Amino acid sequence: NTSGNCITLGGNNIVLNCNGNSITGPGSSSGSSSGINTAGYTNWSNLTISNCIVNDFGYGGIALYKPNNAKIENNTAAGNRIGISLHIASNAKVYGNTATDNDLHGFYFYSPSSITFSSNTASSNGSSGANVSYSNNGSFAGNSFTGNGNIVPAYAGLYISGGSGNIFNGNI
């Protein structure tokens, strides 16, 4: 349990496997804290975050800035402002994650390129299951979006704005 950012990744080739352990914050209305984030706005490469349960943070359960070749796999993010967010990511693979009961978005991707987003579940998030802004050449397949948008109904499910060259297949 922490009142600020809990784990900050600041380097290349880092693997964080929580082995199903929980990281719990002070609550989703508690400012800009994140359970797992990256240090500064540097282009960190080859980050892997897996098997983490991240709850109750004021910004995001997992919030990464400018990651290259990141893998976000088999995590659960619940009760955060935003479940899992990637900003200006390239070649990221996000799969097998669950985002539920987050205040805004289950997943939020801003300006990703060549992202693979597959086999994720987003449910009961206040705005969108996934909000994808300005994505280029991404693949979005086999994701499930249910019961999202109870606060902002217009964004429920998978919300897309801007970008080009994306492929969508088998999302429900």
Short mmCIF file of C-alpha atoms in Angstrom, two decimals:
data_model
loop_
_atom_site.label_atom_id
_atom_site.label_comp_id
_atom_site.label_asym_id
_atom_site.label_seq_id
_atom_site.Cartn_x
_atom_site.Cartn_y
_atom_site.Cartn_z
CA ASN A 1 0.00 0.00 0.00
CA THR A 2 1.46 3.37 -1.01
CA SER A 3 0.45 7.03 -1.19
CA GLY A 4 2.48 7.91 -4.31
CA ASN A 5 3.98 6.06 -7.27
CA CYS A 6 4.90 2.57 -6.19
CA ILE A 7 7.26 1.06 -8.78
CA THR A 8 9.13 3.25 -11.25
CA LEU A 9 11.00 1.56 -14.08
CA GLY A 10 14.01 3.53 -15.31
CA GLY A 11 16.12 1.46 -17.65
CA ASN A 12 16.18 -0.94 -20.57
CA ASN A 13 15.61 -4.70 -20.58
CA ILE A 14 13.60 -4.80 -17.35
CA VAL A 15 11.28 -7.70 -16.50
CA LEU A 16 8.79 -7.17 -13.68
CA ASN A 17 6.84 -10.34 -12.86
CA CYS A 18 4.63 -9.81 -9.82
CA ASN A 19 3.69 -13.50 -9.69
CA GLY A 20 0.08 -12.59 -8.89
CA ASN A 21 0.92 -10.20 -6.04
CA SER A 22 -1.03 -6.98 -5.54
CA ILE A 23 0.11 -3.36 -5.61
CA THR A 24 -2.47 -1.18 -3.87
CA GLY A 25 -2.64 2.61 -3.86
CA PRO A 26 -4.46 5.22 -1.78
CA GLY A 27 -7.58 5.42 -3.99
CA SER A 28 -8.50 6.53 -7.50
CA SER A 29 -9.26 10.11 -6.44
CA SER A 30 -5.83 10.61 -4.87
CA GLY A 31 -4.06 12.69 -7.51
CA SER A 32 -1.51 11.49 -10.04
CA SER A 33 -0.05 8.36 -8.47
CA SER A 34 0.58 5.18 -10.48
CA GLY A 35 1.19 1.63 -9.40
CA ILE A 36 3.83 0.97 -12.08
CA ASN A 37 5.25 3.73 -14.26
CA THR A 38 8.34 4.76 -16.21
CA ALA A 39 10.85 7.36 -15.09
CA GLY A 40 10.53 10.60 -17.06
CA TYR A 41 9.86 10.77 -20.77
CA THR A 42 12.80 8.68 -21.94
CA ASN A 43 12.49 6.03 -24.63
CA TRP A 44 12.94 2.93 -22.45
CA SER A 45 13.19 -0.32 -24.42
CA ASN A 46 12.23 -3.94 -23.80
CA LEU A 47 10.13 -3.55 -20.66
CA THR A 48 7.99 -6.51 -19.60
CA ILE A 49 5.30 -6.23 -16.95
CA SER A 50 3.42 -9.40 -16.15
CA ASN A 51 1.15 -11.07 -13.62
CA CYS A 52 0.55 -7.92 -11.53
CA ILE A 53 -2.66 -6.91 -9.77
CA VAL A 54 -2.70 -3.11 -9.55
CA ASN A 55 -5.51 -1.36 -7.67
CA ASP A 56 -6.64 2.05 -6.45
CA PHE A 57 -4.21 4.55 -7.98
CA GLY A 58 -5.05 8.17 -8.79
CA TYR A 59 -3.73 8.14 -12.34
CA GLY A 60 -3.08 4.67 -13.62
CA GLY A 61 -2.51 1.16 -12.47
CA ILE A 62 0.19 0.81 -15.13
CA ALA A 63 1.27 4.04 -16.89
CA LEU A 64 4.18 3.96 -19.35
CA TYR A 65 5.60 6.87 -21.36
CA LYS A 66 7.47 6.30 -24.62
CA PRO A 67 8.15 2.59 -24.19
CA ASN A 68 9.71 0.72 -27.12
CA ASN A 69 9.04 -3.02 -27.51
CA ALA A 70 7.14 -3.24 -24.21
CA LYS A 71 5.14 -6.33 -23.23
CA ILE A 72 2.22 -5.84 -20.87
CA GLU A 73 0.81 -9.30 -20.21
CA ASN A 74 -1.62 -11.04 -17.87
CA ASN A 75 -2.13 -8.11 -15.48
CA THR A 76 -5.26 -6.95 -13.68
CA ALA A 77 -5.95 -3.24 -13.13
CA ALA A 78 -9.02 -2.32 -11.08
CA GLY A 79 -10.30 0.71 -9.20
CA ASN A 80 -7.75 3.13 -10.72
CA ARG A 81 -8.53 6.32 -12.60
CA ILE A 82 -7.21 4.57 -15.75
CA GLY A 83 -6.35 0.88 -15.72
CA ILE A 84 -3.42 0.56 -18.17
CA SER A 85 -2.06 3.43 -20.28
CA LEU A 86 0.70 3.73 -22.86
CA HIS A 87 1.74 7.11 -24.26
CA ILE A 88 3.72 7.33 -27.50
CA ALA A 89 4.53 3.61 -27.46
CA SER A 90 6.12 1.77 -30.36
CA ASN A 91 5.93 -1.96 -31.05
CA ALA A 92 4.16 -2.67 -27.75
CA LYS A 93 2.35 -5.94 -27.12
CA VAL A 94 -0.57 -5.75 -24.70
CA TYR A 95 -2.34 -9.06 -24.21
CA GLY A 96 -4.23 -11.15 -21.69
CA ASN A 97 -4.91 -8.22 -19.34
CA THR A 98 -8.08 -7.39 -17.43
CA ALA A 99 -9.18 -3.82 -16.64
CA THR A 100 -12.32 -3.45 -14.57
CA ASP A 101 -14.09 -0.82 -12.46
CA ASN A 102 -11.66 1.98 -13.36
CA ASP A 103 -13.06 5.52 -13.13
CA LEU A 104 -12.36 6.44 -16.78
CA HIS A 105 -10.77 4.02 -19.23
CA GLY A 106 -9.83 0.39 -18.82
CA PHE A 107 -7.05 0.89 -21.38
CA TYR A 108 -5.79 4.20 -22.79
CA PHE A 109 -3.32 4.43 -25.67
CA TYR A 110 -2.14 7.82 -26.89
CA SER A 111 -0.24 7.97 -30.18
CA PRO A 112 1.00 4.37 -30.34
CA SER A 113 2.64 2.94 -33.44
CA SER A 114 2.56 -0.74 -34.35
CA ILE A 115 0.83 -1.78 -31.13
CA THR A 116 -0.63 -5.27 -30.75
CA PHE A 117 -3.64 -5.27 -28.44
CA SER A 118 -5.16 -8.73 -28.15
CA SER A 119 -7.12 -11.04 -25.84
CA ASN A 120 -7.77 -8.33 -23.24
CA THR A 121 -10.94 -7.84 -21.20
CA ALA A 122 -12.39 -4.47 -20.18
CA SER A 123 -15.56 -4.33 -18.11
CA SER A 124 -17.48 -1.85 -15.97
CA ASN A 125 -15.13 1.07 -16.63
CA GLY A 126 -16.65 4.54 -16.28
CA SER A 127 -15.86 5.74 -19.79
CA SER A 128 -14.39 3.41 -22.42
CA GLY A 129 -13.17 -0.13 -22.27
CA ALA A 130 -10.29 1.08 -24.44
CA ASN A 131 -9.62 4.60 -25.71
CA VAL A 132 -7.17 4.66 -28.62
CA SER A 133 -6.04 8.07 -29.90
CA TYR A 134 -3.88 8.60 -33.00
CA SER A 135 -2.79 4.98 -33.40
CA ASN A 136 -0.91 4.01 -36.54
CA ASN A 137 -0.45 0.48 -37.92
CA GLY A 138 -1.88 -1.25 -34.86
CA SER A 139 -3.59 -4.60 -34.50
CA PHE A 140 -6.63 -4.91 -32.22
CA ALA A 141 -7.97 -8.47 -32.08
CA GLY A 142 -9.98 -10.74 -29.83
CA ASN A 143 -10.67 -8.22 -27.07
CA SER A 144 -13.84 -8.16 -24.98
CA PHE A 145 -15.59 -4.93 -23.91
CA THR A 146 -18.67 -5.24 -21.69
CA GLY A 147 -20.60 -2.88 -19.45
CA ASN A 148 -18.34 0.13 -19.98
CA GLY A 149 -19.49 3.74 -20.28
CA ASN A 150 -21.71 4.08 -17.23
CA ILE A 151 -20.32 7.61 -16.71
CA VAL A 152 -19.57 8.60 -20.34
CA PRO A 153 -21.83 6.38 -22.52
CA ALA A 154 -20.59 7.86 -25.81
CA TYR A 155 -17.16 6.24 -25.30
CA ALA A 156 -18.32 2.76 -24.20
CA GLY A 157 -16.51 -0.22 -25.68
CA LEU A 158 -13.59 0.48 -28.00
CA TYR A 159 -13.30 4.21 -28.75
CA ILE A 160 -11.01 5.24 -31.63
CA SER A 161 -9.96 8.74 -32.68
CA GLY A 162 -7.43 9.63 -35.36
CA GLY A 163 -4.67 7.45 -36.74
CA SER A 164 -4.40 5.18 -39.78
CA GLY A 165 -3.48 1.70 -40.95
CA ASN A 166 -5.02 -0.10 -37.99
CA ILE A 167 -6.57 -3.56 -38.20
CA PHE A 168 -9.59 -4.56 -36.04
CA ASN A 169 -10.69 -8.17 -35.90
CA GLY A 170 -12.93 -10.18 -33.58
CA ASN A 171 -13.44 -7.61 -30.83
CA ILE A 172 -16.71 -7.90 -28.93
#
